[in-house]
């Protein structure tokens, strides 16, 4: 039976989460808490598969971009995954959502196959790398300078439009949303200029003693000149200045240049996550 999550289900869900944690081949986006109190505070809209009074599966929904992201599905048995996916899709349609997203780890072939059989399509693989921010100092190319600060919505959108090779979700943000985002003291934007022309940018997000390069990009006509390396160097400098001792970066599977750069600079692969999506409106 699949039904809404109840507080009495939390011990069983916690056991299921610990089961997932035991192997990267079971990894998927899931609740972060690993204690009953934390789970009770974190969970909002979840469904559990209960068999003989025991929690055997879980799937959750939370707002994400233009639809909802799935937490899970998680299950001890592979054959339970399709029913959990179906229940989540029915729940999403009842909420009039347009799209569902799922984020299994690359190694989780069992769930990835279940998602594809349920009509989810692979959008991309994202590789996450980590490194201490030392040892990344590189000279700025001649004629290039890097400035910190939001250059305005129009310039930002043009840079993002030219340099983004995959989704361009930021292009949907209003001027007010962009301004508010970059007013956050934990968010820093570095913009590279060649002469007076903006040619690249890197967005750095700080949390505790960690810094994440949430986005880095260079316009096509300025690539191959070391500007991306310079932006990464400046991101590392900013991270050190703000007290971070770990730098995280990411790249999609098609961004071969970025992947090669990170590996050559001593970044270590932390994990790889597959992004799947399914359109819901067309299936009604």
PDB file of C-alpha atoms in Angstrom:
ATOM      1  CA  UNK A   1       0.000   0.000   0.000  1.00  0.00           C
ATOM      2  CA  UNK A   2       1.256   3.461  -0.878  1.00  0.00           C
ATOM      3  CA  UNK A   3      -0.055   6.282   1.293  1.00  0.00           C
ATOM      4  CA  UNK A   4       1.007   9.705   2.646  1.00  0.00           C
ATOM      5  CA  UNK A   5       3.903   9.689   5.066  1.00  0.00           C
ATOM      6  CA  UNK A   6       2.927   9.726   8.753  1.00  0.00           C
ATOM      7  CA  UNK A   7       5.111  10.561  11.730  1.00  0.00           C
ATOM      8  CA  UNK A   8       4.978   6.923  12.812  1.00  0.00           C
ATOM      9  CA  UNK A   9       6.716   6.003   9.520  1.00  0.00           C
ATOM     10  CA  UNK A  10       9.870   7.979  10.335  1.00  0.00           C
ATOM     11  CA  UNK A  11      11.830   5.143  12.011  1.00  0.00           C
ATOM     12  CA  UNK A  12      11.214   2.938   8.973  1.00  0.00           C
ATOM     13  CA  UNK A  13      12.201   5.761   6.614  1.00  0.00           C
ATOM     14  CA  UNK A  14      15.371   6.341   8.606  1.00  0.00           C
ATOM     15  CA  UNK A  15      16.311   2.668   8.180  1.00  0.00           C
ATOM     16  CA  UNK A  16      15.674   2.986   4.445  1.00  0.00           C
ATOM     17  CA  UNK A  17      17.935   6.054   4.241  1.00  0.00           C
ATOM     18  CA  UNK A  18      20.719   4.243   6.071  1.00  0.00           C
ATOM     19  CA  UNK A  19      20.326   1.374   3.590  1.00  0.00           C
ATOM     20  CA  UNK A  20      20.782   3.860   0.735  1.00  0.00           C
ATOM     21  CA  UNK A  21      23.872   5.373   2.372  1.00  0.00           C
ATOM     22  CA  UNK A  22      25.646   2.020   2.421  1.00  0.00           C
ATOM     23  CA  UNK A  23      26.356   2.062  -1.321  1.00  0.00           C
ATOM     24  CA  UNK A  24      26.722   4.737  -4.029  1.00  0.00           C
ATOM     25  CA  UNK A  25      24.841   2.345  -6.331  1.00  0.00           C
ATOM     26  CA  UNK A  26      21.695   3.177  -4.321  1.00  0.00           C
ATOM     27  CA  UNK A  27      22.312   6.915  -4.209  1.00  0.00           C
ATOM     28  CA  UNK A  28      19.602   9.396  -5.176  1.00  0.00           C
ATOM     29  CA  UNK A  29      18.410  12.803  -4.038  1.00  0.00           C
ATOM     30  CA  UNK A  30      16.883  12.140  -0.631  1.00  0.00           C
ATOM     31  CA  UNK A  31      16.179  13.792   2.729  1.00  0.00           C
ATOM     32  CA  UNK A  32      19.393  15.018   4.357  1.00  0.00           C
ATOM     33  CA  UNK A  33      18.473  14.439   8.000  1.00  0.00           C
ATOM     34  CA  UNK A  34      19.602  11.217   9.645  1.00  0.00           C
ATOM     35  CA  UNK A  35      17.686  11.517  12.896  1.00  0.00           C
ATOM     36  CA  UNK A  36      13.970  11.383  13.697  1.00  0.00           C
ATOM     37  CA  UNK A  37      13.673  15.010  14.799  1.00  0.00           C
ATOM     38  CA  UNK A  38      15.460  16.290  11.715  1.00  0.00           C
ATOM     39  CA  UNK A  39      13.322  14.164   9.397  1.00  0.00           C
ATOM     40  CA  UNK A  40      10.133  15.425  11.045  1.00  0.00           C
ATOM     41  CA  UNK A  41      11.202  19.023  10.381  1.00  0.00           C
ATOM     42  CA  UNK A  42      12.481  18.413   6.841  1.00  0.00           C
ATOM     43  CA  UNK A  43       9.735  16.337   5.210  1.00  0.00           C
ATOM     44  CA  UNK A  44       6.716  17.978   3.634  1.00  0.00           C
ATOM     45  CA  UNK A  45       4.992  16.039   0.863  1.00  0.00           C
ATOM     46  CA  UNK A  46       6.023  12.382   0.958  1.00  0.00           C
ATOM     47  CA  UNK A  47       4.554   8.979   0.164  1.00  0.00           C
ATOM     48  CA  UNK A  48       5.551   5.653   1.673  1.00  0.00           C
ATOM     49  CA  UNK A  49       5.094   2.089   0.493  1.00  0.00           C
ATOM     50  CA  UNK A  50       4.102  -0.005   3.500  1.00  0.00           C
ATOM     51  CA  UNK A  51       4.094  -3.790   3.490  1.00  0.00           C
ATOM     52  CA  UNK A  52       3.075  -5.791   6.575  1.00  0.00           C
ATOM     53  CA  UNK A  53       3.417  -2.683   8.701  1.00  0.00           C
ATOM     54  CA  UNK A  54       6.982  -1.921   7.565  1.00  0.00           C
ATOM     55  CA  UNK A  55       8.175   0.973   5.392  1.00  0.00           C
ATOM     56  CA  UNK A  56       9.541  -0.621   2.225  1.00  0.00           C
ATOM     57  CA  UNK A  57       9.714   2.439  -0.033  1.00  0.00           C
ATOM     58  CA  UNK A  58       9.552   6.226  -0.115  1.00  0.00           C
ATOM     59  CA  UNK A  59       9.139   9.027  -2.649  1.00  0.00           C
ATOM     60  CA  UNK A  60       8.779  12.727  -1.962  1.00  0.00           C
ATOM     61  CA  UNK A  61       7.998  15.878  -3.940  1.00  0.00           C
ATOM     62  CA  UNK A  62       9.187  19.415  -3.469  1.00  0.00           C
ATOM     63  CA  UNK A  63       8.948  22.525  -5.701  1.00  0.00           C
ATOM     64  CA  UNK A  64      11.774  22.781  -8.184  1.00  0.00           C
ATOM     65  CA  UNK A  65      12.152  25.137 -11.165  1.00  0.00           C
ATOM     66  CA  UNK A  66       9.081  24.669 -13.378  1.00  0.00           C
ATOM     67  CA  UNK A  67       7.756  21.568 -11.621  1.00  0.00           C
ATOM     68  CA  UNK A  68       8.867  19.332  -8.785  1.00  0.00           C
ATOM     69  CA  UNK A  69      11.902  17.264  -7.882  1.00  0.00           C
ATOM     70  CA  UNK A  70      11.603  13.740  -6.598  1.00  0.00           C
ATOM     71  CA  UNK A  71      13.222  12.670  -3.386  1.00  0.00           C
ATOM     72  CA  UNK A  72      13.914   9.081  -4.282  1.00  0.00           C
ATOM     73  CA  UNK A  73      12.186   6.890  -5.055  1.00  0.00           C
ATOM     74  CA  UNK A  74      13.864   4.628  -2.525  1.00  0.00           C
ATOM     75  CA  UNK A  75      12.969   0.982  -2.098  1.00  0.00           C
ATOM     76  CA  UNK A  76      14.551  -2.217  -0.895  1.00  0.00           C
ATOM     77  CA  UNK A  77      13.149  -4.055  -3.936  1.00  0.00           C
ATOM     78  CA  UNK A  78      13.646  -3.008  -7.539  1.00  0.00           C
ATOM     79  CA  UNK A  79      10.097  -4.146  -8.392  1.00  0.00           C
ATOM     80  CA  UNK A  80       8.655  -1.503  -6.031  1.00  0.00           C
ATOM     81  CA  UNK A  81      10.187   1.436  -7.899  1.00  0.00           C
ATOM     82  CA  UNK A  82       7.595   1.609 -10.743  1.00  0.00           C
ATOM     83  CA  UNK A  83       4.657   1.836  -8.340  1.00  0.00           C
ATOM     84  CA  UNK A  84       6.373   4.580  -6.354  1.00  0.00           C
ATOM     85  CA  UNK A  85       7.080   6.518  -9.535  1.00  0.00           C
ATOM     86  CA  UNK A  86       3.479   6.119 -10.660  1.00  0.00           C
ATOM     87  CA  UNK A  87       2.191   7.345  -7.290  1.00  0.00           C
ATOM     88  CA  UNK A  88       4.493  10.369  -7.417  1.00  0.00           C
ATOM     89  CA  UNK A  89       3.366  11.213 -10.944  1.00  0.00           C
ATOM     90  CA  UNK A  90      -0.300  10.994  -9.940  1.00  0.00           C
ATOM     91  CA  UNK A  91       0.414  13.243  -6.973  1.00  0.00           C
ATOM     92  CA  UNK A  92       2.199  15.753  -9.225  1.00  0.00           C
ATOM     93  CA  UNK A  93      -0.654  15.774 -11.743  1.00  0.00           C
ATOM     94  CA  UNK A  94      -3.089  16.368  -8.903  1.00  0.00           C
ATOM     95  CA  UNK A  95      -1.052  19.471  -8.061  1.00  0.00           C
ATOM     96  CA  UNK A  96      -1.146  20.584 -11.754  1.00  0.00           C
ATOM     97  CA  UNK A  97       2.628  20.428 -12.069  1.00  0.00           C
ATOM     98  CA  UNK A  98       4.179  20.607 -15.532  1.00  0.00           C
ATOM     99  CA  UNK A  99       7.320  18.539 -15.047  1.00  0.00           C
ATOM    100  CA  UNK A 100       9.005  16.052 -12.741  1.00  0.00           C
ATOM    101  CA  UNK A 101      12.756  15.820 -12.185  1.00  0.00           C
ATOM    102  CA  UNK A 102      14.799  12.992 -10.661  1.00  0.00           C
ATOM    103  CA  UNK A 103      18.459  12.939  -9.583  1.00  0.00           C
ATOM    104  CA  UNK A 104      19.962   9.461  -9.137  1.00  0.00           C
ATOM    105  CA  UNK A 105      23.695   9.009  -8.810  1.00  0.00           C
ATOM    106  CA  UNK A 106      25.386   7.899 -12.015  1.00  0.00           C
ATOM    107  CA  UNK A 107      26.076   4.453 -10.501  1.00  0.00           C
ATOM    108  CA  UNK A 108      22.426   3.844  -9.596  1.00  0.00           C
ATOM    109  CA  UNK A 109      21.624   1.854 -12.718  1.00  0.00           C
ATOM    110  CA  UNK A 110      18.611   0.165 -11.107  1.00  0.00           C
ATOM    111  CA  UNK A 111      16.748   3.423 -10.551  1.00  0.00           C
ATOM    112  CA  UNK A 112      17.967   4.944 -13.816  1.00  0.00           C
ATOM    113  CA  UNK A 113      16.464   2.007 -15.731  1.00  0.00           C
ATOM    114  CA  UNK A 114      13.189   2.327 -13.792  1.00  0.00           C
ATOM    115  CA  UNK A 115      13.024   6.055 -14.592  1.00  0.00           C
ATOM    116  CA  UNK A 116      13.600   5.446 -18.300  1.00  0.00           C
ATOM    117  CA  UNK A 117      10.951   2.722 -18.349  1.00  0.00           C
ATOM    118  CA  UNK A 118       8.553   5.219 -16.715  1.00  0.00           C
ATOM    119  CA  UNK A 119       9.104   7.773 -19.475  1.00  0.00           C
ATOM    120  CA  UNK A 120      11.782   9.960 -17.907  1.00  0.00           C
ATOM    121  CA  UNK A 121      14.461  11.235 -20.252  1.00  0.00           C
ATOM    122  CA  UNK A 122      18.113  11.810 -19.384  1.00  0.00           C
ATOM    123  CA  UNK A 123      19.012  15.508 -19.632  1.00  0.00           C
ATOM    124  CA  UNK A 124      22.645  15.346 -18.570  1.00  0.00           C
ATOM    125  CA  UNK A 125      25.211  13.980 -16.152  1.00  0.00           C
ATOM    126  CA  UNK A 126      26.774  16.460 -13.735  1.00  0.00           C
ATOM    127  CA  UNK A 127      30.211  15.811 -12.258  1.00  0.00           C
ATOM    128  CA  UNK A 128      31.090  17.392  -8.901  1.00  0.00           C
ATOM    129  CA  UNK A 129      34.752  17.983  -8.017  1.00  0.00           C
ATOM    130  CA  UNK A 130      36.439  19.236  -4.838  1.00  0.00           C
ATOM    131  CA  UNK A 131      39.823  20.699  -3.957  1.00  0.00           C
ATOM    132  CA  UNK A 132      41.397  22.974  -1.410  1.00  0.00           C
ATOM    133  CA  UNK A 133      41.501  26.484  -2.898  1.00  0.00           C
ATOM    134  CA  UNK A 134      45.299  26.698  -2.796  1.00  0.00           C
ATOM    135  CA  UNK A 135      47.546  26.305  -5.819  1.00  0.00           C
ATOM    136  CA  UNK A 136      45.187  27.892  -8.309  1.00  0.00           C
ATOM    137  CA  UNK A 137      46.899  31.239  -8.846  1.00  0.00           C
ATOM    138  CA  UNK A 138      47.326  32.074 -12.531  1.00  0.00           C
ATOM    139  CA  UNK A 139      48.267  35.313 -14.292  1.00  0.00           C
ATOM    140  CA  UNK A 140      45.450  37.288 -15.881  1.00  0.00           C
ATOM    141  CA  UNK A 141      45.687  37.284 -19.710  1.00  0.00           C
ATOM    142  CA  UNK A 142      46.846  40.548 -21.239  1.00  0.00           C
ATOM    143  CA  UNK A 143      43.973  42.955 -21.798  1.00  0.00           C
ATOM    144  CA  UNK A 144      41.657  41.086 -19.399  1.00  0.00           C
ATOM    145  CA  UNK A 145      40.464  42.149 -15.958  1.00  0.00           C
ATOM    146  CA  UNK A 146      38.124  40.519 -13.470  1.00  0.00           C
ATOM    147  CA  UNK A 147      35.694  42.558 -11.374  1.00  0.00           C
ATOM    148  CA  UNK A 148      33.453  41.418  -8.550  1.00  0.00           C
ATOM    149  CA  UNK A 149      29.821  42.536  -8.557  1.00  0.00           C
ATOM    150  CA  UNK A 150      26.550  42.223 -10.435  1.00  0.00           C
ATOM    151  CA  UNK A 151      26.822  44.173 -13.732  1.00  0.00           C
ATOM    152  CA  UNK A 152      23.058  44.516 -14.163  1.00  0.00           C
ATOM    153  CA  UNK A 153      20.378  42.190 -15.467  1.00  0.00           C
ATOM    154  CA  UNK A 154      20.872  43.029 -19.158  1.00  0.00           C
ATOM    155  CA  UNK A 155      24.616  42.334 -19.215  1.00  0.00           C
ATOM    156  CA  UNK A 156      24.209  39.240 -17.055  1.00  0.00           C
ATOM    157  CA  UNK A 157      21.560  37.753 -19.356  1.00  0.00           C
ATOM    158  CA  UNK A 158      23.658  38.414 -22.447  1.00  0.00           C
ATOM    159  CA  UNK A 159      26.696  36.747 -20.890  1.00  0.00           C
ATOM    160  CA  UNK A 160      24.636  33.798 -19.718  1.00  0.00           C
ATOM    161  CA  UNK A 161      22.909  33.435 -23.089  1.00  0.00           C
ATOM    162  CA  UNK A 162      26.214  33.352 -24.974  1.00  0.00           C
ATOM    163  CA  UNK A 163      28.216  31.134 -22.645  1.00  0.00           C
ATOM    164  CA  UNK A 164      25.624  28.621 -21.402  1.00  0.00           C
ATOM    165  CA  UNK A 165      25.705  25.418 -23.444  1.00  0.00           C
ATOM    166  CA  UNK A 166      22.883  23.601 -21.699  1.00  0.00           C
ATOM    167  CA  UNK A 167      19.825  24.906 -19.935  1.00  0.00           C
ATOM    168  CA  UNK A 168      19.468  28.661 -19.672  1.00  0.00           C
ATOM    169  CA  UNK A 169      17.012  28.711 -16.777  1.00  0.00           C
ATOM    170  CA  UNK A 170      18.372  31.981 -15.416  1.00  0.00           C
ATOM    171  CA  UNK A 171      17.061  33.708 -18.522  1.00  0.00           C
ATOM    172  CA  UNK A 172      13.561  33.244 -17.094  1.00  0.00           C
ATOM    173  CA  UNK A 173      14.378  35.228 -13.958  1.00  0.00           C
ATOM    174  CA  UNK A 174      13.038  38.758 -13.719  1.00  0.00           C
ATOM    175  CA  UNK A 175      15.298  41.755 -13.104  1.00  0.00           C
ATOM    176  CA  UNK A 176      14.064  41.831  -9.510  1.00  0.00           C
ATOM    177  CA  UNK A 177      14.826  38.128  -8.965  1.00  0.00           C
ATOM    178  CA  UNK A 178      18.351  38.538 -10.326  1.00  0.00           C
ATOM    179  CA  UNK A 179      18.994  41.640  -8.221  1.00  0.00           C
ATOM    180  CA  UNK A 180      17.743  39.894  -5.094  1.00  0.00           C
ATOM    181  CA  UNK A 181      19.849  36.795  -5.783  1.00  0.00           C
ATOM    182  CA  UNK A 182      23.083  38.734  -6.101  1.00  0.00           C
ATOM    183  CA  UNK A 183      22.350  40.884  -3.069  1.00  0.00           C
ATOM    184  CA  UNK A 184      22.687  37.750  -0.947  1.00  0.00           C
ATOM    185  CA  UNK A 185      25.950  38.178   1.020  1.00  0.00           C
ATOM    186  CA  UNK A 186      26.757  34.499   0.438  1.00  0.00           C
ATOM    187  CA  UNK A 187      26.619  34.900  -3.369  1.00  0.00           C
ATOM    188  CA  UNK A 188      29.458  36.549  -5.302  1.00  0.00           C
ATOM    189  CA  UNK A 189      29.692  37.189  -9.041  1.00  0.00           C
ATOM    190  CA  UNK A 190      33.023  37.585 -10.828  1.00  0.00           C
ATOM    191  CA  UNK A 191      32.905  39.091 -14.327  1.00  0.00           C
ATOM    192  CA  UNK A 192      35.802  38.994 -16.796  1.00  0.00           C
ATOM    193  CA  UNK A 193      36.181  41.912 -19.205  1.00  0.00           C
ATOM    194  CA  UNK A 194      38.299  42.134 -22.314  1.00  0.00           C
ATOM    195  CA  UNK A 195      38.664  45.845 -22.746  1.00  0.00           C
ATOM    196  CA  UNK A 196      35.163  47.068 -22.003  1.00  0.00           C
ATOM    197  CA  UNK A 197      33.418  43.925 -23.188  1.00  0.00           C
ATOM    198  CA  UNK A 198      32.195  41.338 -20.649  1.00  0.00           C
ATOM    199  CA  UNK A 199      33.419  37.928 -21.845  1.00  0.00           C
ATOM    200  CA  UNK A 200      32.953  35.534 -18.926  1.00  0.00           C
ATOM    201  CA  UNK A 201      31.692  35.106 -15.390  1.00  0.00           C
ATOM    202  CA  UNK A 202      31.874  32.859 -12.360  1.00  0.00           C
ATOM    203  CA  UNK A 203      29.302  32.653  -9.587  1.00  0.00           C
ATOM    204  CA  UNK A 204      30.601  31.645  -6.171  1.00  0.00           C
ATOM    205  CA  UNK A 205      28.338  30.598  -3.298  1.00  0.00           C
ATOM    206  CA  UNK A 206      29.647  30.390   0.272  1.00  0.00           C
ATOM    207  CA  UNK A 207      28.358  28.135   3.028  1.00  0.00           C
ATOM    208  CA  UNK A 208      30.364  27.764   6.193  1.00  0.00           C
ATOM    209  CA  UNK A 209      33.927  26.908   5.275  1.00  0.00           C
ATOM    210  CA  UNK A 210      33.032  25.723   1.785  1.00  0.00           C
ATOM    211  CA  UNK A 211      32.788  27.648  -1.466  1.00  0.00           C
ATOM    212  CA  UNK A 212      31.004  26.364  -4.573  1.00  0.00           C
ATOM    213  CA  UNK A 213      31.477  27.618  -8.110  1.00  0.00           C
ATOM    214  CA  UNK A 214      27.807  27.330  -9.024  1.00  0.00           C
ATOM    215  CA  UNK A 215      28.433  28.493 -12.573  1.00  0.00           C
ATOM    216  CA  UNK A 216      31.407  29.435 -14.723  1.00  0.00           C
ATOM    217  CA  UNK A 217      31.290  30.325 -18.402  1.00  0.00           C
ATOM    218  CA  UNK A 218      33.143  32.155 -21.156  1.00  0.00           C
ATOM    219  CA  UNK A 219      31.605  33.412 -24.390  1.00  0.00           C
ATOM    220  CA  UNK A 220      32.670  31.333 -27.438  1.00  0.00           C
ATOM    221  CA  UNK A 221      34.714  34.061 -29.133  1.00  0.00           C
ATOM    222  CA  UNK A 222      36.906  34.501 -26.027  1.00  0.00           C
ATOM    223  CA  UNK A 223      37.609  30.849 -25.276  1.00  0.00           C
ATOM    224  CA  UNK A 224      41.072  29.345 -25.464  1.00  0.00           C
ATOM    225  CA  UNK A 225      42.769  32.402 -23.939  1.00  0.00           C
ATOM    226  CA  UNK A 226      42.913  31.286 -20.331  1.00  0.00           C
ATOM    227  CA  UNK A 227      39.951  33.356 -19.177  1.00  0.00           C
ATOM    228  CA  UNK A 228      38.154  30.380 -17.653  1.00  0.00           C
ATOM    229  CA  UNK A 229      41.293  29.466 -15.699  1.00  0.00           C
ATOM    230  CA  UNK A 230      41.595  33.072 -14.551  1.00  0.00           C
ATOM    231  CA  UNK A 231      37.990  33.113 -13.332  1.00  0.00           C
ATOM    232  CA  UNK A 232      38.592  29.882 -11.432  1.00  0.00           C
ATOM    233  CA  UNK A 233      41.759  31.371  -9.946  1.00  0.00           C
ATOM    234  CA  UNK A 234      39.835  34.448  -8.803  1.00  0.00           C
ATOM    235  CA  UNK A 235      37.082  32.236  -7.379  1.00  0.00           C
ATOM    236  CA  UNK A 236      39.706  30.370  -5.334  1.00  0.00           C
ATOM    237  CA  UNK A 237      41.189  33.668  -4.158  1.00  0.00           C
ATOM    238  CA  UNK A 238      37.750  34.871  -3.077  1.00  0.00           C
ATOM    239  CA  UNK A 239      37.111  31.578  -1.283  1.00  0.00           C
ATOM    240  CA  UNK A 240      40.342  31.896   0.703  1.00  0.00           C
ATOM    241  CA  UNK A 241      39.599  35.527   1.536  1.00  0.00           C
ATOM    242  CA  UNK A 242      36.205  34.508   2.916  1.00  0.00           C
ATOM    243  CA  UNK A 243      37.703  31.746   5.058  1.00  0.00           C
ATOM    244  CA  UNK A 244      36.701  28.729   2.944  1.00  0.00           C
ATOM    245  CA  UNK A 245      39.056  25.754   2.984  1.00  0.00           C
ATOM    246  CA  UNK A 246      37.250  23.660   0.350  1.00  0.00           C
ATOM    247  CA  UNK A 247      36.308  24.621  -3.207  1.00  0.00           C
ATOM    248  CA  UNK A 248      33.650  22.760  -5.169  1.00  0.00           C
ATOM    249  CA  UNK A 249      33.106  22.926  -8.922  1.00  0.00           C
ATOM    250  CA  UNK A 250      30.762  21.158 -11.326  1.00  0.00           C
ATOM    251  CA  UNK A 251      30.465  20.454 -15.036  1.00  0.00           C
ATOM    252  CA  UNK A 252      28.034  18.636 -17.306  1.00  0.00           C
ATOM    253  CA  UNK A 253      29.220  15.624 -19.272  1.00  0.00           C
ATOM    254  CA  UNK A 254      29.335  17.559 -22.568  1.00  0.00           C
ATOM    255  CA  UNK A 255      31.614  20.268 -21.131  1.00  0.00           C
ATOM    256  CA  UNK A 256      34.745  18.310 -21.917  1.00  0.00           C
ATOM    257  CA  UNK A 257      37.025  21.338 -21.672  1.00  0.00           C
ATOM    258  CA  UNK A 258      35.898  22.137 -18.129  1.00  0.00           C
ATOM    259  CA  UNK A 259      36.162  18.488 -17.073  1.00  0.00           C
ATOM    260  CA  UNK A 260      39.711  18.270 -18.400  1.00  0.00           C
ATOM    261  CA  UNK A 261      40.625  21.586 -16.737  1.00  0.00           C
ATOM    262  CA  UNK A 262      39.381  20.515 -13.319  1.00  0.00           C
ATOM    263  CA  UNK A 263      41.206  17.192 -13.463  1.00  0.00           C
ATOM    264  CA  UNK A 264      44.437  18.833 -14.645  1.00  0.00           C
ATOM    265  CA  UNK A 265      44.252  21.352 -11.789  1.00  0.00           C
ATOM    266  CA  UNK A 266      44.049  18.648  -9.146  1.00  0.00           C
ATOM    267  CA  UNK A 267      40.337  18.553  -8.425  1.00  0.00           C
ATOM    268  CA  UNK A 268      39.022  15.194  -7.238  1.00  0.00           C
ATOM    269  CA  UNK A 269      35.723  13.726  -8.403  1.00  0.00           C
ATOM    270  CA  UNK A 270      33.284  13.643  -5.474  1.00  0.00           C
ATOM    271  CA  UNK A 271      30.196  12.293  -7.212  1.00  0.00           C
ATOM    272  CA  UNK A 272      28.312  12.251 -10.512  1.00  0.00           C
ATOM    273  CA  UNK A 273      24.566  12.796 -10.689  1.00  0.00           C
ATOM    274  CA  UNK A 274      22.182  12.059 -13.563  1.00  0.00           C
ATOM    275  CA  UNK A 275      19.366  14.546 -14.190  1.00  0.00           C
ATOM    276  CA  UNK A 276      16.138  13.090 -15.570  1.00  0.00           C
ATOM    277  CA  UNK A 277      12.893  14.862 -16.448  1.00  0.00           C
ATOM    278  CA  UNK A 278       9.386  13.950 -17.551  1.00  0.00           C
ATOM    279  CA  UNK A 279       6.765  16.251 -19.036  1.00  0.00           C
ATOM    280  CA  UNK A 280       3.395  15.791 -17.381  1.00  0.00           C
ATOM    281  CA  UNK A 281       0.981  17.972 -19.307  1.00  0.00           C
ATOM    282  CA  UNK A 282       1.479  16.114 -22.578  1.00  0.00           C
ATOM    283  CA  UNK A 283       0.643  12.808 -20.912  1.00  0.00           C
ATOM    284  CA  UNK A 284      -2.799  13.872 -19.732  1.00  0.00           C
TER     285      UNK A 284
END
